[in-house]
Short mmCIF file of C-alpha atoms and ligand atoms in Angstrom, two decimals:
data_model
loop_
_atom_site.label_atom_id
_atom_site.label_comp_id
_atom_site.label_asym_id
_atom_site.label_seq_id
_atom_site.Cartn_x
_atom_site.Cartn_y
_atom_site.Cartn_z
CA MET A 1 -3.91 26.59 -16.84
CA LYS A 2 -3.63 25.36 -13.30
CA THR A 3 -2.38 22.01 -14.46
CA ASP A 4 0.56 23.49 -16.40
CA TRP A 5 3.16 22.71 -13.77
CA PHE A 6 1.84 19.22 -13.40
CA THR A 7 1.97 18.33 -17.09
CA HIS A 8 5.49 20.00 -17.19
CA ASP A 9 6.99 18.32 -14.16
CA ARG A 10 5.95 14.69 -15.05
CA PHE A 11 7.69 12.91 -12.18
CA GLY A 12 6.77 12.80 -8.59
CA MET A 13 7.40 10.83 -5.37
CA PHE A 14 4.54 9.02 -3.60
CA ILE A 15 5.28 8.33 0.17
CA HIS A 16 3.31 5.70 2.05
CA TRP A 17 4.13 5.89 5.62
CA GLY A 18 2.36 5.26 8.88
CA LEU A 19 2.03 2.84 11.83
CA TYR A 20 1.87 -0.05 9.28
CA ALA A 21 5.61 0.43 8.78
CA ILE A 22 6.19 -1.45 12.15
CA PRO A 23 4.52 -4.81 11.20
CA ALA A 24 6.20 -4.21 7.87
CA ARG A 25 3.68 -6.22 5.87
CA GLY A 26 2.24 -3.25 3.78
CA GLU A 27 -0.43 -0.66 4.55
CA TRP A 28 -3.33 -3.12 4.19
CA VAL A 29 -2.08 -5.31 7.01
CA ARG A 30 -5.03 -4.58 9.28
CA SER A 31 -7.61 -5.40 6.62
CA ILE A 32 -5.82 -8.45 5.23
CA GLU A 33 -5.17 -10.00 8.63
CA ARG A 34 -8.43 -8.72 10.12
CA ILE A 35 -6.52 -7.02 13.04
CA SER A 36 -8.75 -5.31 15.59
CA VAL A 37 -8.17 -1.74 16.69
CA GLU A 38 -7.08 -3.05 20.07
CA ASP A 39 -4.46 -5.39 18.58
CA TYR A 40 -3.22 -2.60 16.31
CA GLN A 41 -2.77 -0.26 19.24
CA LYS A 42 0.73 -1.65 20.11
CA TYR A 43 2.03 0.09 17.00
CA PHE A 44 0.61 3.41 18.02
CA ASP A 45 2.09 2.81 21.47
CA SER A 46 5.54 2.09 20.18
CA PHE A 47 5.62 4.44 17.08
CA ASN A 48 8.88 6.49 17.35
CA PRO A 49 10.65 6.98 14.02
CA GLN A 50 13.76 8.60 15.22
CA ASN A 51 15.48 8.74 11.80
CA TYR A 52 12.65 10.63 10.23
CA ASN A 53 14.48 13.40 8.42
CA PRO A 54 12.18 14.75 5.59
CA LYS A 55 15.04 17.01 4.48
CA GLU A 56 16.85 13.88 3.34
CA TRP A 57 13.84 12.54 1.62
CA ALA A 58 13.46 15.87 -0.23
CA LYS A 59 17.03 15.91 -1.27
CA LEU A 60 16.73 12.42 -2.52
CA ALA A 61 13.56 13.16 -4.45
CA LYS A 62 15.29 16.15 -6.02
CA GLU A 63 18.35 14.13 -6.86
CA ALA A 64 16.06 11.53 -8.56
CA GLY A 65 14.68 14.24 -10.76
CA MET A 66 11.32 14.30 -9.08
CA LYS A 67 9.53 17.59 -9.02
CA TYR A 68 6.74 16.91 -6.51
CA ALA A 69 5.84 14.63 -3.74
CA VAL A 70 2.60 13.24 -2.08
CA LEU A 71 2.63 11.96 1.47
CA THR A 72 -0.01 9.92 3.20
CA ALA A 73 -1.47 12.31 5.73
CA LYS A 74 -3.90 9.62 6.73
CA HIS A 75 -4.14 6.14 5.17
CA HIS A 76 -6.98 3.60 5.57
CA ASP A 77 -5.94 2.63 9.08
CA GLY A 78 -7.00 6.18 10.22
CA PHE A 79 -3.73 7.07 11.79
CA CYS A 80 -2.98 10.77 11.14
CA LEU A 81 0.53 12.00 10.46
CA PHE A 82 -0.64 15.53 11.35
CA ASP A 83 -1.80 17.27 14.44
CA SER A 84 -5.53 17.10 13.87
CA ALA A 85 -7.79 18.80 16.36
CA TYR A 86 -10.51 16.21 15.59
CA THR A 87 -8.79 13.00 16.78
CA ASP A 88 -6.29 11.67 19.31
CA TYR A 89 -5.12 9.03 16.80
CA LYS A 90 -2.22 11.13 15.52
CA SER A 91 1.52 11.26 15.43
CA THR A 92 1.69 14.10 17.93
CA ASN A 93 0.22 11.81 20.53
CA THR A 94 2.75 8.99 19.98
CA GLN A 95 6.21 8.88 21.50
CA CYS A 96 7.50 10.64 18.48
CA GLY A 97 5.41 13.67 19.32
CA ARG A 98 5.90 15.36 15.89
CA ASP A 99 3.64 16.77 13.25
CA LEU A 100 5.10 14.65 10.48
CA VAL A 101 3.06 16.30 7.74
CA ARG A 102 4.27 19.79 8.67
CA GLU A 103 7.87 18.80 8.63
CA PHE A 104 7.39 17.01 5.26
CA LEU A 105 5.81 20.08 3.78
CA ASP A 106 8.51 22.43 5.02
CA ALA A 107 11.34 20.24 3.91
CA PHE A 108 10.01 19.54 0.46
CA ARG A 109 9.04 23.14 -0.20
CA ASP A 110 12.52 24.21 0.91
CA GLU A 111 13.99 22.02 -1.83
CA GLY A 112 11.71 23.70 -4.36
CA LEU A 113 9.44 20.77 -4.84
CA LYS A 114 5.59 20.99 -5.15
CA VAL A 115 3.73 19.25 -2.37
CA GLY A 116 0.69 17.17 -2.05
CA LEU A 117 -1.19 15.23 0.55
CA TYR A 118 -2.89 11.83 0.24
CA TYR A 119 -6.07 11.53 2.38
CA SER A 120 -7.90 8.22 2.72
CA LEU A 121 -11.65 8.46 2.44
CA LEU A 122 -11.81 5.15 4.20
CA ASP A 123 -11.12 4.96 7.96
CA TRP A 124 -10.81 1.73 9.75
CA HIS A 125 -10.23 3.43 13.05
CA HIS A 126 -13.17 5.76 13.21
CA PRO A 127 -16.14 4.15 15.06
CA ASP A 128 -18.72 5.54 12.58
CA TYR A 129 -17.14 4.19 9.47
CA PRO A 130 -19.01 1.03 8.36
CA HIS A 131 -17.53 -2.15 9.75
CA TYR A 132 -19.44 -5.34 9.34
CA GLY A 133 -20.48 -6.13 5.74
CA ASP A 134 -18.12 -3.55 4.27
CA LYS A 135 -16.00 -4.89 1.45
CA ILE A 136 -12.59 -4.30 3.12
CA HIS A 137 -13.00 -3.14 6.70
CA PRO A 138 -10.76 -5.31 8.98
CA MET A 139 -14.01 -6.25 10.94
CA ARG A 140 -16.09 -6.93 7.84
CA ASP A 141 -16.85 -10.49 8.86
CA ASN A 142 -16.61 -10.25 12.55
CA GLU A 143 -20.02 -11.23 14.02
CA ALA A 144 -19.39 -9.10 17.04
CA PHE A 145 -19.98 -6.03 14.80
CA LYS A 146 -23.07 -7.38 13.03
CA ASP A 147 -25.57 -5.33 15.00
CA VAL A 148 -23.30 -2.32 15.69
CA THR A 149 -24.75 0.87 14.09
CA HIS A 150 -22.63 3.59 12.59
CA ASP A 151 -23.42 7.25 12.39
CA PHE A 152 -22.02 7.77 8.88
CA PRO A 153 -23.00 11.43 8.74
CA ASN A 154 -20.85 11.88 11.79
CA TYR A 155 -17.92 10.23 10.04
CA LEU A 156 -18.50 12.53 7.01
CA LYS A 157 -18.27 15.57 9.38
CA TYR A 158 -14.96 14.22 10.64
CA LEU A 159 -13.62 13.67 7.05
CA HIS A 160 -14.79 17.15 5.93
CA SER A 161 -13.32 18.81 8.96
CA GLN A 162 -9.95 17.16 8.60
CA VAL A 163 -9.73 18.07 4.97
CA GLU A 164 -10.60 21.65 5.92
CA GLU A 165 -7.89 21.46 8.52
CA LEU A 166 -5.26 20.35 6.00
CA CYS A 167 -6.35 23.03 3.61
CA THR A 168 -6.17 25.89 6.12
CA SER A 169 -3.33 25.07 8.60
CA TYR A 170 -0.48 23.86 6.27
CA GLY A 171 -0.03 26.66 3.72
CA LYS A 172 -0.30 26.20 -0.06
CA LEU A 173 -0.88 22.70 -1.13
CA ASP A 174 -0.43 21.71 -4.80
CA ILE A 175 -2.20 18.37 -4.78
CA LEU A 176 -4.95 16.65 -2.70
CA TRP A 177 -4.93 13.07 -3.39
CA PHE A 178 -8.09 11.36 -2.18
CA ASP A 179 -8.25 7.55 -1.93
CA PHE A 180 -10.70 5.96 -2.92
CA SER A 181 -14.31 5.19 -3.89
CA TYR A 182 -15.82 1.72 -3.99
CA ASP A 183 -19.18 -0.08 -3.93
CA ASN A 184 -21.79 2.48 -2.91
CA LEU A 185 -19.22 4.73 -1.32
CA HIS A 186 -18.46 7.12 -4.12
CA GLY A 187 -19.35 10.70 -5.22
CA GLU A 188 -22.15 12.21 -3.20
CA ALA A 189 -21.82 9.43 -0.60
CA TRP A 190 -18.77 11.47 0.52
CA GLU A 191 -20.71 14.75 -0.06
CA ALA A 192 -18.18 15.25 -2.84
CA THR A 193 -19.56 18.37 -4.39
CA LYS A 194 -19.51 20.12 -1.00
CA LEU A 195 -16.05 18.77 -0.26
CA VAL A 196 -14.58 19.83 -3.59
CA ARG A 197 -16.09 23.26 -3.32
CA MET A 198 -14.63 23.79 0.07
CA VAL A 199 -11.21 22.61 -0.94
CA ARG A 200 -11.15 24.76 -4.12
CA GLY A 201 -12.42 27.71 -2.13
CA LEU A 202 -9.56 27.35 0.44
CA GLN A 203 -6.82 26.35 -2.08
CA PRO A 204 -7.73 27.83 -5.44
CA GLY A 205 -4.80 26.46 -7.36
CA ILE A 206 -4.90 22.90 -5.92
CA LEU A 207 -5.12 19.80 -8.14
CA ILE A 208 -7.39 17.00 -7.04
CA ASP A 209 -7.22 13.35 -8.20
CA ASN A 210 -10.29 11.49 -9.49
CA ARG A 211 -10.85 9.07 -6.64
CA LEU A 212 -13.88 10.90 -5.03
CA GLU A 213 -15.58 9.20 -7.95
CA VAL A 214 -13.61 6.02 -8.65
CA SER A 215 -10.56 3.95 -7.57
CA GLY A 216 -7.31 3.16 -9.26
CA GLU A 217 -9.12 1.05 -11.83
CA GLY A 218 -11.57 3.57 -13.34
CA TYR A 219 -11.44 7.02 -14.74
CA GLY A 220 -14.94 8.29 -13.95
CA SER A 221 -16.66 11.30 -15.45
CA ILE A 222 -13.26 13.07 -16.09
CA ALA A 223 -13.51 11.29 -19.49
CA LYS A 224 -17.00 12.65 -20.22
CA LYS A 225 -17.87 15.68 -22.28
CA VAL A 226 -19.29 17.21 -19.08
CA PRO A 227 -17.42 15.97 -16.10
CA LEU A 228 -19.02 16.06 -12.65
CA GLU A 229 -17.78 18.73 -10.32
CA TYR A 230 -15.84 16.22 -8.33
CA ALA A 231 -14.43 14.40 -11.31
CA GLY A 232 -10.94 15.70 -10.38
CA ASP A 233 -8.10 17.30 -12.35
CA PHE A 234 -6.33 14.12 -13.31
CA ALA A 235 -6.94 10.42 -13.60
CA SER A 236 -4.94 8.07 -11.36
CA PRO A 237 -4.33 4.70 -13.01
CA GLU A 238 -2.75 2.44 -10.41
CA GLN A 239 0.03 -0.20 -11.13
CA ILE A 240 -0.62 0.16 -14.88
CA ILE A 241 0.30 2.55 -17.65
CA PRO A 242 -2.66 2.93 -20.00
CA HIS A 243 -2.06 1.50 -23.41
CA GLU A 244 -2.48 4.59 -25.53
CA GLY A 245 -2.57 7.11 -22.70
CA LEU A 246 -6.01 8.61 -21.91
CA VAL A 247 -8.37 10.34 -24.19
CA GLY A 248 -11.79 11.57 -23.26
CA GLU A 249 -15.11 11.19 -25.11
CA ASP A 250 -14.48 14.43 -26.97
CA GLY A 251 -11.20 12.95 -28.32
CA LEU A 252 -9.09 15.35 -26.29
CA PRO A 253 -6.29 13.93 -24.02
CA ILE A 254 -7.01 13.72 -20.38
CA ASN A 255 -4.28 14.55 -17.72
CA TRP A 256 -3.27 11.44 -15.93
CA GLU A 257 -0.67 10.22 -13.41
CA ALA A 258 0.24 6.53 -13.14
CA CYS A 259 1.02 5.66 -9.52
CA ILE A 260 3.46 2.72 -9.36
CA THR A 261 5.30 0.94 -6.53
CA MET A 262 9.06 0.35 -6.69
CA ASN A 263 8.62 -3.22 -5.23
CA ASN A 264 5.12 -4.67 -4.95
CA SER A 265 4.10 -2.79 -1.74
CA TRP A 266 3.06 0.77 -1.02
CA GLY A 267 3.71 0.74 2.78
CA PHE A 268 7.06 -0.68 3.95
CA ALA A 269 7.26 -4.52 3.53
CA GLN A 270 10.35 -6.20 4.94
CA LYS A 271 10.03 -9.25 2.82
CA ASP A 272 9.15 -7.67 -0.43
CA THR A 273 12.42 -7.50 -2.35
CA ASN A 274 10.82 -7.45 -5.78
CA PHE A 275 12.22 -4.03 -6.71
CA LYS A 276 11.95 -2.91 -10.31
CA PRO A 277 15.41 -2.02 -11.66
CA ALA A 278 16.25 1.62 -12.42
CA PRO A 279 16.62 0.96 -16.22
CA MET A 280 13.06 -0.36 -16.27
CA LEU A 281 11.69 2.53 -14.25
CA ILE A 282 13.52 5.02 -16.57
CA LYS A 283 11.73 3.45 -19.49
CA LYS A 284 8.35 3.48 -17.64
CA LEU A 285 8.77 7.24 -16.95
CA VAL A 286 9.53 7.81 -20.63
CA GLU A 287 6.49 5.64 -21.54
CA CYS A 288 4.23 7.79 -19.40
CA VAL A 289 5.45 10.97 -20.87
CA SER A 290 5.32 9.62 -24.41
CA LYS A 291 1.62 8.84 -23.71
CA GLY A 292 0.96 12.28 -22.20
CA GLY A 293 1.07 11.25 -18.54
CA ASN A 294 2.98 11.64 -15.24
CA LEU A 295 4.68 8.93 -13.08
CA LEU A 296 4.19 9.03 -9.27
CA LEU A 297 6.75 6.61 -8.06
CA ASN A 298 6.31 5.27 -4.46
CA VAL A 299 8.71 4.84 -1.59
CA GLY A 300 7.69 3.14 1.70
CA PRO A 301 9.91 4.39 4.48
CA ASP A 302 10.53 1.96 7.41
CA ALA A 303 9.48 2.22 10.98
CA ASN A 304 12.53 4.21 11.84
CA GLY A 305 11.71 6.79 9.08
CA ARG A 306 14.32 5.66 6.58
CA ILE A 307 13.55 5.08 2.87
CA PRO A 308 14.80 1.54 2.03
CA GLU A 309 18.42 1.31 0.77
CA GLU A 310 17.19 -0.43 -2.44
CA SER A 311 14.83 2.54 -3.27
CA ILE A 312 17.60 5.02 -2.59
CA LYS A 313 19.98 3.33 -4.98
CA ILE A 314 17.32 3.00 -7.71
CA LEU A 315 16.29 6.64 -7.25
CA LYS A 316 19.86 7.88 -7.52
CA ASP A 317 20.33 5.88 -10.72
CA ILE A 318 17.19 7.26 -12.23
CA GLY A 319 18.38 10.74 -11.18
CA ALA A 320 21.75 10.22 -12.93
CA TRP A 321 19.99 9.44 -16.19
CA ILE A 322 17.55 12.38 -15.81
CA SER A 323 20.37 14.77 -14.95
CA ARG A 324 21.68 14.03 -18.56
CA ASN A 325 18.42 13.54 -20.38
CA GLY A 326 15.86 15.66 -18.50
CA LYS A 327 15.17 17.74 -21.52
CA SER A 328 13.31 14.76 -22.95
CA ILE A 329 11.02 14.50 -19.91
CA TYR A 330 10.20 17.87 -18.42
CA GLY A 331 7.76 19.91 -20.51
CA CYS A 332 7.36 16.97 -22.90
CA GLY A 333 4.40 14.91 -23.84
CA ARG A 334 2.95 12.94 -26.83
CA SER A 335 4.77 13.16 -30.11
CA GLY A 336 1.80 12.43 -32.41
CA LEU A 337 3.99 9.85 -34.16
CA PRO A 338 3.56 6.05 -33.88
CA LYS A 339 5.88 4.20 -31.46
CA PRO A 340 9.06 3.37 -33.30
CA ASP A 341 10.72 -0.09 -33.33
CA SER A 342 13.73 1.08 -31.40
CA GLY A 343 11.96 2.73 -28.43
CA ARG A 344 9.62 5.68 -27.81
CA ILE A 345 9.30 9.33 -28.71
CA THR A 346 8.51 12.33 -26.51
CA ARG A 347 7.97 15.82 -27.77
CA ASN A 348 8.36 19.47 -26.63
CA GLY A 349 7.07 21.85 -29.31
CA GLU A 350 9.27 21.57 -32.37
CA LYS A 351 11.72 19.21 -30.62
CA LEU A 352 11.21 15.44 -30.88
CA TYR A 353 13.11 13.17 -28.47
CA TYR A 354 13.87 9.72 -29.87
CA HIS A 355 14.47 7.37 -26.91
CA ILE A 356 16.45 4.58 -28.39
CA TYR A 357 16.50 1.43 -26.37
CA GLU A 358 17.51 -1.20 -28.84
CA SER A 359 20.75 -1.41 -30.74
CA GLN A 360 20.31 -1.82 -34.46
CA VAL A 361 22.54 -3.37 -37.07
CA GLY A 362 23.75 -0.31 -38.89
CA PRO A 363 22.17 3.18 -38.68
CA ILE A 364 18.97 3.66 -36.75
CA GLN A 365 15.88 4.98 -38.50
CA LEU A 366 14.08 8.05 -37.13
CA GLU A 367 10.73 6.63 -37.84
CA GLY A 368 7.86 8.81 -38.77
CA LEU A 369 10.08 11.55 -40.27
CA LYS A 370 11.42 12.55 -43.71
CA LYS A 371 14.91 13.91 -44.08
CA ASP A 372 13.52 17.26 -45.05
CA ASP A 373 11.56 17.62 -41.74
CA ILE A 374 14.89 17.81 -39.85
CA LYS A 375 16.65 21.06 -38.99
CA SER A 376 19.33 19.59 -36.59
CA MET A 377 20.09 16.65 -34.24
CA ARG A 378 21.92 16.29 -31.04
CA LEU A 379 22.75 13.53 -28.56
CA ILE A 380 21.28 15.23 -25.48
CA SER A 381 23.43 13.45 -22.91
CA THR A 382 26.52 15.28 -24.19
CA GLY A 383 24.95 17.98 -26.40
CA SER A 384 27.07 16.85 -29.39
CA GLU A 385 25.67 17.38 -32.84
CA LEU A 386 24.65 14.38 -34.83
CA ASP A 387 24.49 14.06 -38.58
CA LEU A 388 22.16 12.09 -40.82
CA SER A 389 23.85 8.93 -41.76
CA ASP A 390 24.83 8.71 -45.50
CA SER A 391 26.02 5.09 -45.33
CA TRP A 392 25.84 3.11 -48.61
CA VAL A 393 23.51 0.56 -46.84
CA LEU A 394 20.80 3.33 -46.96
CA TRP A 395 20.85 3.81 -50.75
CA SER A 396 17.60 1.99 -51.14
CA TYR A 397 15.88 4.33 -48.53
CA PRO A 398 16.18 7.77 -50.11
CA GLY A 399 14.53 10.65 -48.08
CA ILE A 400 14.38 8.50 -44.91
CA PRO A 401 16.41 9.81 -42.01
CA PHE A 402 18.83 7.49 -40.17
CA VAL A 403 21.22 8.39 -37.45
CA SER A 404 24.50 6.63 -36.42
CA PHE A 405 26.47 6.91 -33.24
CA GLY A 406 29.80 5.71 -34.79
CA ASP A 407 31.48 2.38 -35.13
CA SER A 408 30.41 0.65 -31.88
CA PRO A 409 27.55 -1.76 -32.35
CA LEU A 410 26.40 -0.62 -28.81
CA LEU A 411 24.39 2.48 -27.95
CA PRO A 412 26.17 5.37 -26.09
CA ASP A 413 23.67 4.82 -23.25
CA PRO A 414 22.67 1.11 -23.01
CA VAL A 415 19.45 2.05 -21.06
CA ASP A 416 18.08 4.88 -23.16
CA THR A 417 20.10 6.93 -25.64
CA VAL A 418 18.13 10.09 -26.40
CA VAL A 419 18.38 11.94 -29.72
CA GLU A 420 16.88 15.37 -29.90
CA VAL A 421 15.56 16.12 -33.32
CA GLU A 422 14.72 19.78 -33.97
CA LEU A 423 12.07 20.02 -36.82
CA LYS A 424 11.98 22.74 -39.37
CA GLN A 425 9.27 25.31 -38.63
C1 LIG B 1 -5.05 1.96 -3.21
C2 LIG B 1 -4.70 1.30 -1.94
C3 LIG B 1 -3.57 1.85 -1.34
C4 LIG B 1 -2.68 2.83 -1.96
C5 LIG B 1 -3.24 3.45 -3.18
C6 LIG B 1 -2.22 4.10 -4.05
O1 LIG B 1 -6.19 2.03 -3.67
O2 LIG B 1 -5.78 1.04 -1.17
O3 LIG B 1 -3.15 1.28 -0.21
O4 LIG B 1 -2.53 3.78 -1.11
O5 LIG B 1 -4.09 2.72 -3.78
O6 LIG B 1 -2.75 4.49 -5.27
#
């Protein structure tokens, strides 16, 4: 199936980058502060990220254990990071003069990572995108726009042309990440069937998210027995990990990818220092995998083109853990067993991975199993064989498997100690 690589790889990098890195208050700054096109122009005029080196980004993503990346080719502010023939509002026309998307794609492909582009369906720069009365446009309550009319079909022509451009001029794309539908702007309002047919015609293997139909809060018809043609290939829950993962009306699991920020912002935000620590993010990745989903973890490079130091540090720590425990992530999914007391379980075929977070007094129970189910066990960080514990304290629990890591009351890895349990066939 075309989603095989996606459900195998599990962990990707989201990159939100654009003019908004200069005001450094997040990518919604124009909308939240109701900044006019004219007042925002100074960022276009001074955009010159001289430290943009996507090769470094790609190396970092790889070191973090990420297998794919998605870059904002155009965000809601309408600024294009690629050399579009349909607008002047693009990186090649700024002082920097570079096609940032092309360089991103080349660099990440060179590192062997899969590549995706995010494309905003909204556009706060295009004159034909609804302004006044829209839910979020920066000019939504500016009376000066009250009687201004918009040729929305002309905007749709622009949107479709740009998507066609991205699908024809930049080689093989693995993901197209549309963002997002709201109010009456969803589905056929974007001419979604036509758009999806074009994209799939030009890029037969591409995966598309579900936001031509919904936003980060809904799943849309991807959960229905008969999804709409533009339902997408995966759901995209935002800033949340669904409680039980996602299952459709027919009871079958749905592919999904939780997109999550490292601090509280997608685009670079100077004052947002609320970074989630690496141990937490490792557990969140495990949680996604244990529920049959992916994690797309965001970075917001600054106006010079650098990924923030805090993010780099966290990503390297995650990568160090994955380099020892990646077998319990890649190619893994739901275990079919209830969540145990001590942590979570992921599974790859006949191998179960017990992610043990919590130290126990005495040996740790491998919940959901019987002794007879087990063929062998290993601590995957070192590959050492582990034996079932036969401590006398377990005499009242015959048949139930427990594992022990020795005399220390602490776990070998205080963040997540992973035990691989091979089941008898
Ligand atoms: C949103 C936001 C946005 C961000 C995205 C990521 O819906 O509008 O700024 O790009 O979600 O999922």
